[in-house]
Short mmCIF file of C-alpha atoms and ligand atoms in Angstrom, two decimals:
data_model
loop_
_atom_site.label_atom_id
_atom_site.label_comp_id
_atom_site.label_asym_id
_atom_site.label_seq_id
_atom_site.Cartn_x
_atom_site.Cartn_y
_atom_site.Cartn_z
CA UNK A 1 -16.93 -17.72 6.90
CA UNK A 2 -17.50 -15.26 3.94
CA UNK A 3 -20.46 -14.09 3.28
CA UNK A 4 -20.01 -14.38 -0.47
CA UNK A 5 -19.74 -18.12 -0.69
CA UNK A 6 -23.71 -18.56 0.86
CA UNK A 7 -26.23 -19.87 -0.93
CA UNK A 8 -24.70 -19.05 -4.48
CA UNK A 9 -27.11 -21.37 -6.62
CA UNK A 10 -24.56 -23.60 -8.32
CA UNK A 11 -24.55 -26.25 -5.37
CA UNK A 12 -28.16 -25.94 -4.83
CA UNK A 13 -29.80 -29.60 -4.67
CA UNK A 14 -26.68 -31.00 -5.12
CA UNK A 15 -26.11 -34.62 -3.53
CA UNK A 16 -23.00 -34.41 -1.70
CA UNK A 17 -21.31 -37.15 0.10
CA UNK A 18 -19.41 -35.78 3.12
CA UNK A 19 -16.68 -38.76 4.17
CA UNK A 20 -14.91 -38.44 7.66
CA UNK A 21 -12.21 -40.31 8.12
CA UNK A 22 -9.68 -40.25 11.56
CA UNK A 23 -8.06 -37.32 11.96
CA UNK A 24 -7.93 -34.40 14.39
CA UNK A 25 -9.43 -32.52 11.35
CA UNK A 26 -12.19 -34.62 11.99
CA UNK A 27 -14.26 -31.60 14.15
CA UNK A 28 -14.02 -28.66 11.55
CA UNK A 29 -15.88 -31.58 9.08
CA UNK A 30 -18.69 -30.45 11.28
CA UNK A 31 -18.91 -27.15 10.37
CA UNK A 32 -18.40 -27.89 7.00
CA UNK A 33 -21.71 -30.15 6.65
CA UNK A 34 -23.15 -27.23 7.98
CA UNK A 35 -21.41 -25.33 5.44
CA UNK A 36 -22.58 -27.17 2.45
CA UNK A 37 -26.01 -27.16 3.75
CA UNK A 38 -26.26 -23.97 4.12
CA UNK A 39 -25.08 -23.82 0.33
CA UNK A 40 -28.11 -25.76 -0.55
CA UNK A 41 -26.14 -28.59 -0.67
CA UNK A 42 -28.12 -32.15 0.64
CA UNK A 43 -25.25 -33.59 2.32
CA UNK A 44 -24.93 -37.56 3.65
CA UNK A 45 -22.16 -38.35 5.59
CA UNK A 46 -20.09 -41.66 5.51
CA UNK A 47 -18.06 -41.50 9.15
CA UNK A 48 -15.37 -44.02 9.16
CA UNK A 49 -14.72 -46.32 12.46
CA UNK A 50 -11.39 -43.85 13.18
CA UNK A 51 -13.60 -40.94 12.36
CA UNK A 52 -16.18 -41.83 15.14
CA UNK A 53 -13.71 -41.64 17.36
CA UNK A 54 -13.09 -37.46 16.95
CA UNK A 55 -17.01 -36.83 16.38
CA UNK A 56 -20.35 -38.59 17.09
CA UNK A 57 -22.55 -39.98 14.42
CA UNK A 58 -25.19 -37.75 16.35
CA UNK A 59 -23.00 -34.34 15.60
CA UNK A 60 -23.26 -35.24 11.78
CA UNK A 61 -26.95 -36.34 11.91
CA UNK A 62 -28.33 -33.29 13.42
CA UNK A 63 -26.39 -30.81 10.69
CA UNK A 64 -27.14 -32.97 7.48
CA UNK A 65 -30.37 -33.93 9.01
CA UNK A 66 -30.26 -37.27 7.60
CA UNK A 67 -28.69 -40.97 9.28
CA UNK A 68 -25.12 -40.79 9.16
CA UNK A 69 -23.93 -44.05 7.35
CA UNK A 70 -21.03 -46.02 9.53
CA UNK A 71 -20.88 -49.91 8.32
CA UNK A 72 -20.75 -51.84 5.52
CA UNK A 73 -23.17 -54.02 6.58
CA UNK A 74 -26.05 -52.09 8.14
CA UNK A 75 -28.98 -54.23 6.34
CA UNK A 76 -31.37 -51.05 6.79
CA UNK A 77 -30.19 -49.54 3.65
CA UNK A 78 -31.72 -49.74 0.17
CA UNK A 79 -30.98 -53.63 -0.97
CA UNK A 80 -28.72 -54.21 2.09
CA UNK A 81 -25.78 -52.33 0.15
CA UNK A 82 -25.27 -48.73 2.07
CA UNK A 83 -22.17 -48.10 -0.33
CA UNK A 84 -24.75 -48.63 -2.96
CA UNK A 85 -27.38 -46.70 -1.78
CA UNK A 86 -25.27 -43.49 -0.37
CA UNK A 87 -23.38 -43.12 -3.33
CA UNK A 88 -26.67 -43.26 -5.85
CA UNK A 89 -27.47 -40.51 -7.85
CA UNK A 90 -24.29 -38.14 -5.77
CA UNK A 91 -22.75 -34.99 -7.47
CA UNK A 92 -19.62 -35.56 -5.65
CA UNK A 93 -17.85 -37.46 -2.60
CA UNK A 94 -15.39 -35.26 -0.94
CA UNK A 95 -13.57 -37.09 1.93
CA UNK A 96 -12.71 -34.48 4.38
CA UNK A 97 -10.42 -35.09 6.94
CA UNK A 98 -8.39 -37.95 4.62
CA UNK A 99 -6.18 -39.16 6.55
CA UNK A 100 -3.15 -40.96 5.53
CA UNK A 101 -4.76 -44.37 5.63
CA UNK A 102 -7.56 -43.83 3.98
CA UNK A 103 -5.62 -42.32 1.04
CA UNK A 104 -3.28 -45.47 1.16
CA UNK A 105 -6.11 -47.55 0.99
CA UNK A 106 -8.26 -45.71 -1.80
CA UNK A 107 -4.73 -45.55 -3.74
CA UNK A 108 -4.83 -49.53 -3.46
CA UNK A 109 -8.43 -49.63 -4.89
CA UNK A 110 -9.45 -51.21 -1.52
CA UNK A 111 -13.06 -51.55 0.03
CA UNK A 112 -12.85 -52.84 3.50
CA UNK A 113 -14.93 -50.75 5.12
CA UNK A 114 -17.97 -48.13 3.68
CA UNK A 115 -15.79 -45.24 2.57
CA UNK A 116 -13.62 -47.44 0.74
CA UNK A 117 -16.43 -49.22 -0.81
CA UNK A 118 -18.26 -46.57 -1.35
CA UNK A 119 -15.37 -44.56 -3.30
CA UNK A 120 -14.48 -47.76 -5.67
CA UNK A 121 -18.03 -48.27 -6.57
CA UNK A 122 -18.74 -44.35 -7.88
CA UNK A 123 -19.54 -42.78 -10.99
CA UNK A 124 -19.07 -38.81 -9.98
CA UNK A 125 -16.16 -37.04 -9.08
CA UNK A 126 -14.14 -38.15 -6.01
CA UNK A 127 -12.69 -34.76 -3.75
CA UNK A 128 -9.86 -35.45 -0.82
CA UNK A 129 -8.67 -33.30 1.89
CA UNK A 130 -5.67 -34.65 3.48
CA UNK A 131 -5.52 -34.07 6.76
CA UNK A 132 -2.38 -35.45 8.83
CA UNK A 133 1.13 -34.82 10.64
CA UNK A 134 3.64 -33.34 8.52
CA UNK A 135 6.26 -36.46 8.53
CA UNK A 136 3.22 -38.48 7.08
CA UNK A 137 2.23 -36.40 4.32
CA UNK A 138 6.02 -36.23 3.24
CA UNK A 139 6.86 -39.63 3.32
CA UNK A 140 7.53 -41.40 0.05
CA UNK A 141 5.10 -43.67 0.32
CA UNK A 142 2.09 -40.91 0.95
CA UNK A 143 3.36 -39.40 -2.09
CA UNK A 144 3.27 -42.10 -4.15
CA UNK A 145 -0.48 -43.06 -2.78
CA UNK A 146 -1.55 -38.98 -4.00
CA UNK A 147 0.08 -39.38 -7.22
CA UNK A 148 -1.80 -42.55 -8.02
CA UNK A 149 -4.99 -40.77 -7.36
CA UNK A 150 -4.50 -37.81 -8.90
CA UNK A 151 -3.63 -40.07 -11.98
CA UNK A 152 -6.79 -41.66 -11.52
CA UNK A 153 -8.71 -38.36 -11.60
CA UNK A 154 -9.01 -37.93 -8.01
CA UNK A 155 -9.08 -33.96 -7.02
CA UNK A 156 -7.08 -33.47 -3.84
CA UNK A 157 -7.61 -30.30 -1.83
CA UNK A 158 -4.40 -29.33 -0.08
CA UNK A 159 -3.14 -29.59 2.42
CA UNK A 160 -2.74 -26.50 3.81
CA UNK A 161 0.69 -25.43 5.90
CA UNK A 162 0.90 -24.22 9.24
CA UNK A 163 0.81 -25.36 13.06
CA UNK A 164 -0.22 -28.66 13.56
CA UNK A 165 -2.28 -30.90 16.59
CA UNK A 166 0.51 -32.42 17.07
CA UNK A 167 3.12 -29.16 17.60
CA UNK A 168 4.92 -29.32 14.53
CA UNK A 169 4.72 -26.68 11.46
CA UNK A 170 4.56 -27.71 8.34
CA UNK A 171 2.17 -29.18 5.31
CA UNK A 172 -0.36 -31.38 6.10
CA UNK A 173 -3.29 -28.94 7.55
CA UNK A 174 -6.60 -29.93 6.08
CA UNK A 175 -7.96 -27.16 4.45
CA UNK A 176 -10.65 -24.72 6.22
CA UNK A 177 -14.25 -25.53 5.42
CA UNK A 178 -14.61 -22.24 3.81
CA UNK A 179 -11.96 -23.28 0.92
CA UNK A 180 -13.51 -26.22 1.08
CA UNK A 181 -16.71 -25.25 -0.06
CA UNK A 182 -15.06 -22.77 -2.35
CA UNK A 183 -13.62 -25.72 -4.34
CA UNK A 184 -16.74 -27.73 -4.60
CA UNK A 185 -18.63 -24.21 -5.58
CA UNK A 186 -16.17 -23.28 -8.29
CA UNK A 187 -16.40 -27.15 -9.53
CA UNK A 188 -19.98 -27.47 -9.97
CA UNK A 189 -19.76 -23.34 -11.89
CA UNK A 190 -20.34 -23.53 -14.98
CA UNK A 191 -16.68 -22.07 -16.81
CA UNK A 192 -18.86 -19.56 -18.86
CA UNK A 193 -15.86 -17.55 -19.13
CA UNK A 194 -13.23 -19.77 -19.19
CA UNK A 195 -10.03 -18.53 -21.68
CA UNK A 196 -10.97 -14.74 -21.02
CA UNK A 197 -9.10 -12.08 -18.91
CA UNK A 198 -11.03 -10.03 -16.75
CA UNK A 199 -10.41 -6.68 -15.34
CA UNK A 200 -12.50 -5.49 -11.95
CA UNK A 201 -12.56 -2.51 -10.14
CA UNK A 202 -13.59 -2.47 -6.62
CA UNK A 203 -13.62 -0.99 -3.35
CA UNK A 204 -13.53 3.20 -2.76
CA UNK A 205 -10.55 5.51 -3.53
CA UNK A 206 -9.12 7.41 -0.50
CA UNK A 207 -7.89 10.42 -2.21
CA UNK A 208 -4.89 12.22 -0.36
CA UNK A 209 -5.07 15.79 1.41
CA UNK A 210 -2.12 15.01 3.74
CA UNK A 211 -0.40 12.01 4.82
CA UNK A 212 -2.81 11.13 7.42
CA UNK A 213 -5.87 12.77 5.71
CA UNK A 214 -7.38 11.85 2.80
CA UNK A 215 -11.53 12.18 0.91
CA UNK A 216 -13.11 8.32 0.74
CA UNK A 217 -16.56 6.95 0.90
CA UNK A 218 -18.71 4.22 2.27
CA UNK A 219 -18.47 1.67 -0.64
CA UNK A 220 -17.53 -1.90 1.15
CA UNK A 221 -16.04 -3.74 -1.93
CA UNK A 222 -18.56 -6.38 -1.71
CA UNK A 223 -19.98 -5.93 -4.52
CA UNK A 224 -17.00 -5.95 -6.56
CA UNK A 225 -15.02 -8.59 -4.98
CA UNK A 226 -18.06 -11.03 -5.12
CA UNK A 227 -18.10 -9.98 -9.18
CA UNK A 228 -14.55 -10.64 -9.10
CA UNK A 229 -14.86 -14.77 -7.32
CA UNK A 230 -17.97 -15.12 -9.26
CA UNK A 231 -15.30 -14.11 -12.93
CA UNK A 232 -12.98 -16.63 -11.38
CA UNK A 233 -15.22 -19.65 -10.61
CA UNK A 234 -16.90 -19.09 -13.66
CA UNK A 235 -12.98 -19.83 -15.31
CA UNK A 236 -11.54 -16.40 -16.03
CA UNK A 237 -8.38 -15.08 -15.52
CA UNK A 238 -9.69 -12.56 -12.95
CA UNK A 239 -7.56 -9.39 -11.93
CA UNK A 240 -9.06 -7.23 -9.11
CA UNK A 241 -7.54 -3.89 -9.04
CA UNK A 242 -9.43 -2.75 -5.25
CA UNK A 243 -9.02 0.54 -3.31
CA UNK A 244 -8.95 0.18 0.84
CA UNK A 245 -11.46 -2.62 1.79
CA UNK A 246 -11.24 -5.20 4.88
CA UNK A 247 -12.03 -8.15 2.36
CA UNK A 248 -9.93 -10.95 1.99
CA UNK A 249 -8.78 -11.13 -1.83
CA UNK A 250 -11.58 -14.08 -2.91
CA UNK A 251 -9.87 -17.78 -4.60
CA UNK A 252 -7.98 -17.65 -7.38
CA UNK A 253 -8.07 -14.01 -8.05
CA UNK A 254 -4.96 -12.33 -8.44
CA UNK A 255 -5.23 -8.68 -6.63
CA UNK A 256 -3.45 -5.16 -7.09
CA UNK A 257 -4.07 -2.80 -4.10
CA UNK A 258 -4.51 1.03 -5.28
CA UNK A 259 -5.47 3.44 -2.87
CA UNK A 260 -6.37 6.97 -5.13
CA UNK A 261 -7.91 7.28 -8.40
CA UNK A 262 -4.66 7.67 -10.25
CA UNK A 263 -3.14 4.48 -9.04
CA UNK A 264 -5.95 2.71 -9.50
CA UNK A 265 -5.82 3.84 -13.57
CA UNK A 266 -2.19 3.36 -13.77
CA UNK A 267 -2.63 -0.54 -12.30
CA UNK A 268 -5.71 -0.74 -14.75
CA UNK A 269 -3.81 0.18 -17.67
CA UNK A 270 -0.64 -1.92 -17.24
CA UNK A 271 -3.12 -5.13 -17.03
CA UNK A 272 -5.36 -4.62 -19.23
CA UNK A 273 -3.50 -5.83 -22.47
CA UNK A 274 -4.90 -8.94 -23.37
CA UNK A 275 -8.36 -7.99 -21.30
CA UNK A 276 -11.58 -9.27 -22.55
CA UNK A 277 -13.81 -7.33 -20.32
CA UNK A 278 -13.46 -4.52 -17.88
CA UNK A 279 -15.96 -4.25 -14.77
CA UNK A 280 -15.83 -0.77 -13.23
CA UNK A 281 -17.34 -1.68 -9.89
CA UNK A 282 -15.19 0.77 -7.94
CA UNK A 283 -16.86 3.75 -6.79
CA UNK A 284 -14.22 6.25 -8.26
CA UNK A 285 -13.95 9.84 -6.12
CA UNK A 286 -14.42 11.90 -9.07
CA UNK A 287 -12.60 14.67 -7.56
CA UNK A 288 -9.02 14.73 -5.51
CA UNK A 289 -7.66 17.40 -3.59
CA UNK A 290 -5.24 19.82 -6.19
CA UNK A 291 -1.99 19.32 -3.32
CA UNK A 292 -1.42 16.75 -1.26
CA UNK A 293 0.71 18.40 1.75
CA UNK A 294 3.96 16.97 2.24
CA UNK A 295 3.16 16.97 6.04
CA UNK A 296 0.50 16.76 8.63
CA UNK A 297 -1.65 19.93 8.15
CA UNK A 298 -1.59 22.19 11.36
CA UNK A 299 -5.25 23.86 12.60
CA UNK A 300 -5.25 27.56 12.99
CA UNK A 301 -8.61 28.38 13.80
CA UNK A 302 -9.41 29.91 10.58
CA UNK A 303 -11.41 28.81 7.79
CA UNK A 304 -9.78 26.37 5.45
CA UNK A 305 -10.63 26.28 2.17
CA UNK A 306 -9.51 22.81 -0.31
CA UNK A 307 -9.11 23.18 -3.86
CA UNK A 308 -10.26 19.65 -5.45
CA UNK A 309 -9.40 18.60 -9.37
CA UNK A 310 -11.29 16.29 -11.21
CA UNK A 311 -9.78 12.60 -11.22
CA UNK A 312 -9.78 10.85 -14.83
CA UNK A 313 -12.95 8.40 -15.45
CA UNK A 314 -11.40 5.11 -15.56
CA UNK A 315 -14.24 3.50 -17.39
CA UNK A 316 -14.90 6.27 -19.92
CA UNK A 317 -11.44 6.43 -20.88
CA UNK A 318 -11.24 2.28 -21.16
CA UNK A 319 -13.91 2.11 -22.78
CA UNK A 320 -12.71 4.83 -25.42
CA UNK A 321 -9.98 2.78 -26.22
CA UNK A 322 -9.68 1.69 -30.03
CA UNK A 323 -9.14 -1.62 -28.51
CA UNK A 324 -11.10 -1.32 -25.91
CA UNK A 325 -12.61 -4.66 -23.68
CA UNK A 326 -16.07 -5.67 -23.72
CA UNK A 327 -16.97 -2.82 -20.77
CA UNK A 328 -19.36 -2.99 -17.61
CA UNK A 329 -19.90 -0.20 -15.64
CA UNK A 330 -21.99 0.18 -12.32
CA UNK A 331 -23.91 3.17 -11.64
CA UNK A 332 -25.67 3.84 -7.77
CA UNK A 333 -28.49 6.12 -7.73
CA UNK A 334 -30.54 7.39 -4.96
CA UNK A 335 -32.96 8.71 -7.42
CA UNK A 336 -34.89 7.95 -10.81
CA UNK A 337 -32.84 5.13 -11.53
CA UNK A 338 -33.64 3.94 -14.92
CA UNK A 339 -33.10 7.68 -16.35
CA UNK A 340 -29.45 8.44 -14.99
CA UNK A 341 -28.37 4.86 -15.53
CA UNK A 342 -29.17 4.63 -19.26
CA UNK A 343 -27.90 7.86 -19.30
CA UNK A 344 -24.66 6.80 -17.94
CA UNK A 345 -24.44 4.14 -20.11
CA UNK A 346 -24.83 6.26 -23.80
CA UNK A 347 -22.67 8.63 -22.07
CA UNK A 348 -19.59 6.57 -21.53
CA UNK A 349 -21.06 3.99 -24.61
CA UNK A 350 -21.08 0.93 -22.73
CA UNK A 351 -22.68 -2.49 -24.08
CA UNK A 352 -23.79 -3.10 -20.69
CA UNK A 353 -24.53 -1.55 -17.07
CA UNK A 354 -25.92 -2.45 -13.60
CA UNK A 355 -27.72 0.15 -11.77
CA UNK A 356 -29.08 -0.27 -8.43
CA UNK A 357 -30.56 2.58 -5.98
CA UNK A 358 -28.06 3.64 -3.07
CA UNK A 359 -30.89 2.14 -0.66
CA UNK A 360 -30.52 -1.34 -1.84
CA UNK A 361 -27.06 -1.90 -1.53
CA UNK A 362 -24.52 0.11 0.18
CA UNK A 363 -22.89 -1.78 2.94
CA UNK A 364 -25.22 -4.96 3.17
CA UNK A 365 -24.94 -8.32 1.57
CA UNK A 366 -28.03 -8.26 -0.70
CA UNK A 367 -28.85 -6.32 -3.54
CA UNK A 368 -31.29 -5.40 -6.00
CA UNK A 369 -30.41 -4.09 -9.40
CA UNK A 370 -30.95 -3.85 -13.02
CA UNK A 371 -28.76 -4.57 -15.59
CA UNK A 372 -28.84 -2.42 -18.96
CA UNK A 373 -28.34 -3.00 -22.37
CA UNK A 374 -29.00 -2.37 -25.71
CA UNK A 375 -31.90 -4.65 -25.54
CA UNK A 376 -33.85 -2.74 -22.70
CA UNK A 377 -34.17 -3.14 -18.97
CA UNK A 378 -33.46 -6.54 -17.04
CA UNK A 379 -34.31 -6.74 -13.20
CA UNK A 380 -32.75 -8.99 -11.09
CA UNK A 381 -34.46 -10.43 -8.00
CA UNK A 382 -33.06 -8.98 -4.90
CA UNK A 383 -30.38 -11.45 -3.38
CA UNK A 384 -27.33 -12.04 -1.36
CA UNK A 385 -24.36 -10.12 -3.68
CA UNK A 386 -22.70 -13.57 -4.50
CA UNK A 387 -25.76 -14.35 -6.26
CA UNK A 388 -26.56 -11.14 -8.61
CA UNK A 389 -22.66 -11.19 -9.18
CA UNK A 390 -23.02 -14.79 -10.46
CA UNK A 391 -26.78 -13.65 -13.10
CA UNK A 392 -24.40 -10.85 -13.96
CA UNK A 393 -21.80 -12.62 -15.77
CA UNK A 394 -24.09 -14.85 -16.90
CA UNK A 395 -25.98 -11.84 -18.58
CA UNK A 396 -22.42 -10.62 -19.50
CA UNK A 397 -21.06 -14.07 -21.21
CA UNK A 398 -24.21 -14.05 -23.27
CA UNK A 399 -23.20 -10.44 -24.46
CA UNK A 400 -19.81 -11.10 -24.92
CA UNK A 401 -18.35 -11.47 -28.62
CA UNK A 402 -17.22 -15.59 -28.89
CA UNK A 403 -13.82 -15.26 -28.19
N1 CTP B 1 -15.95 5.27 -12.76
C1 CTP B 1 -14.62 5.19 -13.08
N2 CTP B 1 -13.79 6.24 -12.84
C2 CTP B 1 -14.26 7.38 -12.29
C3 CTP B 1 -15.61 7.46 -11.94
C4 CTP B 1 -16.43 6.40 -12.19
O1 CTP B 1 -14.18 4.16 -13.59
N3 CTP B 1 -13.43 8.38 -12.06
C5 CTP B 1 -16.84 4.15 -13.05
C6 CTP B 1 -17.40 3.46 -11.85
O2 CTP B 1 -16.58 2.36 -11.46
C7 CTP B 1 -18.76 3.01 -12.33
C8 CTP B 1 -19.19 4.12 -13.24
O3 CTP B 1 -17.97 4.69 -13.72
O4 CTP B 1 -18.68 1.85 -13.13
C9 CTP B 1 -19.98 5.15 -12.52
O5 CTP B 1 -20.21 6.20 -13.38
P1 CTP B 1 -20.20 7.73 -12.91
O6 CTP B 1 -20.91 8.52 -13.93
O7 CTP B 1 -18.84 8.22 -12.62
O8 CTP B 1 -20.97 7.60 -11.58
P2 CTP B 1 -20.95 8.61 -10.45
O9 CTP B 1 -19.59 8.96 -9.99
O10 CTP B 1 -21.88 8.04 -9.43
O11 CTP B 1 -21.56 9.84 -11.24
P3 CTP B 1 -22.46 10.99 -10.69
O12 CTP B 1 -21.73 11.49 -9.52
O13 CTP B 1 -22.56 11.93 -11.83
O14 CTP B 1 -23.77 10.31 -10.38
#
């Protein structure tokens, strides 16, 4: 799982009903309780009689850390109603495996077991993950059932395609826990930047000598791909132009590779008509070599010397623009922070930058920065990346001109 969906805040405390139904699927529903939990999430799970059969109540008990509710007529619960008393005061049911019974049934309104009953008698939002063999999923009638729900406001999640238990290919893969959680996550964002395009930089530049050679450095991405899901969850049309990283391109975000400095403007350019603001997260190399050789460069033994060229500064010139975006730029220090950040920030007349000190950051998964603006100085707590990227457009979307 990605480190960038953990603990991110927005599914903190949140009441989440975890239903299993029968299905193969039914054993990655395991990981995802753990999932959500880890996400802050207080998850209570609703196992079906099919879904006991794939997984123990005692599996699902010892991740949630709470009784796992199996019958409709356990007289333990609150007023001898479990389907009351599970679905009270819940952000969201998300039925994951749903297998094609279950979604018949919920299509029908029924409530013949807890699930069931428990889904009819809601008032939040109601999330399915179809699980199930690709012949099912097709048929007419399973089509019908989804269509019904999704009339009636149910969200369904998938299914994914791809080799199935049963040997054949084809739709019908419940989704992995990561997406999962990814779905719930963006649902419960707030869309603080929902009708705006947005315009990220990420990753390093790997600057040509020859064409197995090239100048790079150590910046992972993180950073700016977790800026970049955190702009999409929060509603944006999110474009992440990224130099060479080994991250997968985060939900929803549409992503231009660009390996040197100059590609990276070019791609930058051509999207950002229509741009409302431009992140510069990318750590730029501000200098490329003058040739790039044709071939692979031969050793003779003798000192080499390279001639390097400064590369254009994608941010200055973006943000020089008579129509320029509303523009962020990132600065990484390993000295005197505040000084050379608000510096950087008159310099290349930004509304708004994050510093942070090269000892923080680099590399890891948490972070400690400040973000500047015309109103002063504003410290973040240190936290996991996901997390500053998600106060950051906050701070930004309070900044930003109504649209
Ligand atoms: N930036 C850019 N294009 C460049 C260089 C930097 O868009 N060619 C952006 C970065 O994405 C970041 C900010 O500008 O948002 C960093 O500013 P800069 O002054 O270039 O930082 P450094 O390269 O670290 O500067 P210095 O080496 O002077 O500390």
């Amino acid at each position: 799982m990605e480190n960038y969906i953990h603990i991110i805040g927005c599914l903190r405390g949140r009441k989440i009903v975890l239903g299993v139904s029968g299905g193969i699927a039914a054993y990655k529903a395991a990981a995802l309780a753990r999932e959500l939990g880890r996400m802050g999430a207080d998850v209570h799970v609703a196992l079906t009689e099919a879904g006991a059969r794939f997984v123990s109540a005692l599996t699902f008990q010892a991740l949630s850390g709470h009784r796992v509710w199996t019958s409709l007529w356990d007289g333990s619960a609150e007023n001898g109603m479990p389907h009351i008393a599970l679905g009270r005061g819940a952000d969201a049911i998300l039925v994951a495996p749903a297998s094609a019974d279950i979604i018949a049934r919920l299509a029908h309104g029924r409530a013949d077991d807890l699930l069931t009953a428990l889904c009819l008698a809601r008032d939040c939002p109601l999330f399915l993950a179809p699980a199930m063999n690709r012949q099912m999923w097709e048929n007419p009638a399973t089509q019908r059932n989804v269509a019904t729900l999704r009339a009636d406001g149910v969200i369904i999640l998938g299914p994914d395609e791809g080799g199935q238990a049963c040997g054949e290919t084809g739709p019908g893969r419940m989704l992995e826990p990561g997406a999962l959680c990814e779905a719930l996550l963006a649902f419960f964002t707030p869309r603080l930047l929902a009708g705006r395009k947005v315009v990220v930089t990420a990753g390093p530049t790997f600057e040509a000598i020859d064409p197995v050679r090239g100048i790079t450095n150590s910046s992972s991405g993180k950073m700016g791909y977790a800026i970049a899901a955190a702009c999409a969850r929060s509603g944006a049309e999110t474009v992440l132009v990224s130099g060479p990283v080994a991250l997968p391109a985060p939900a929803g975000v549409r992503r231009i590779e660009a390996a040197s400095a100059l590609r990276m403007r070019d791609e930058v350019l051509a999207v950002l008509p229509g741009a409302d603001v431009f992140i510069a997260v990318a750590a730029v190399a501000d200098y490329r070599p003058a040739q790039t050789a044709g071939h692979k460069l031969k050793k003779s033994g003798q000192p080499m010397r390279l001639e390097l060229v400064p590369n254009p500064d994608i941010l200055a010139e973006v943000a020089a623009r008579p129509d320029a975006p509303f523009c962020v730029g990132f600065a990484a220090e390993s000295q005197e922070l505040d000084a050379y950040a608000e510096n950087k920030r008159r310099a290349k007349r930004l509304p708004m930058l994050v510093g942070n000190l090269l000892a923080d950051s680099v590399g890891g998964d948490d972070n400690t920065v400040v973000i500047y603006d015309d109103a002063g100085r504003h410290p973040l707590p240190r936290a996991p990346k996901a997390l500053v990227a998600r106060q950051i457009v906050e701070h930004l979307a309070r900044l930003l001109p109504a649209g």
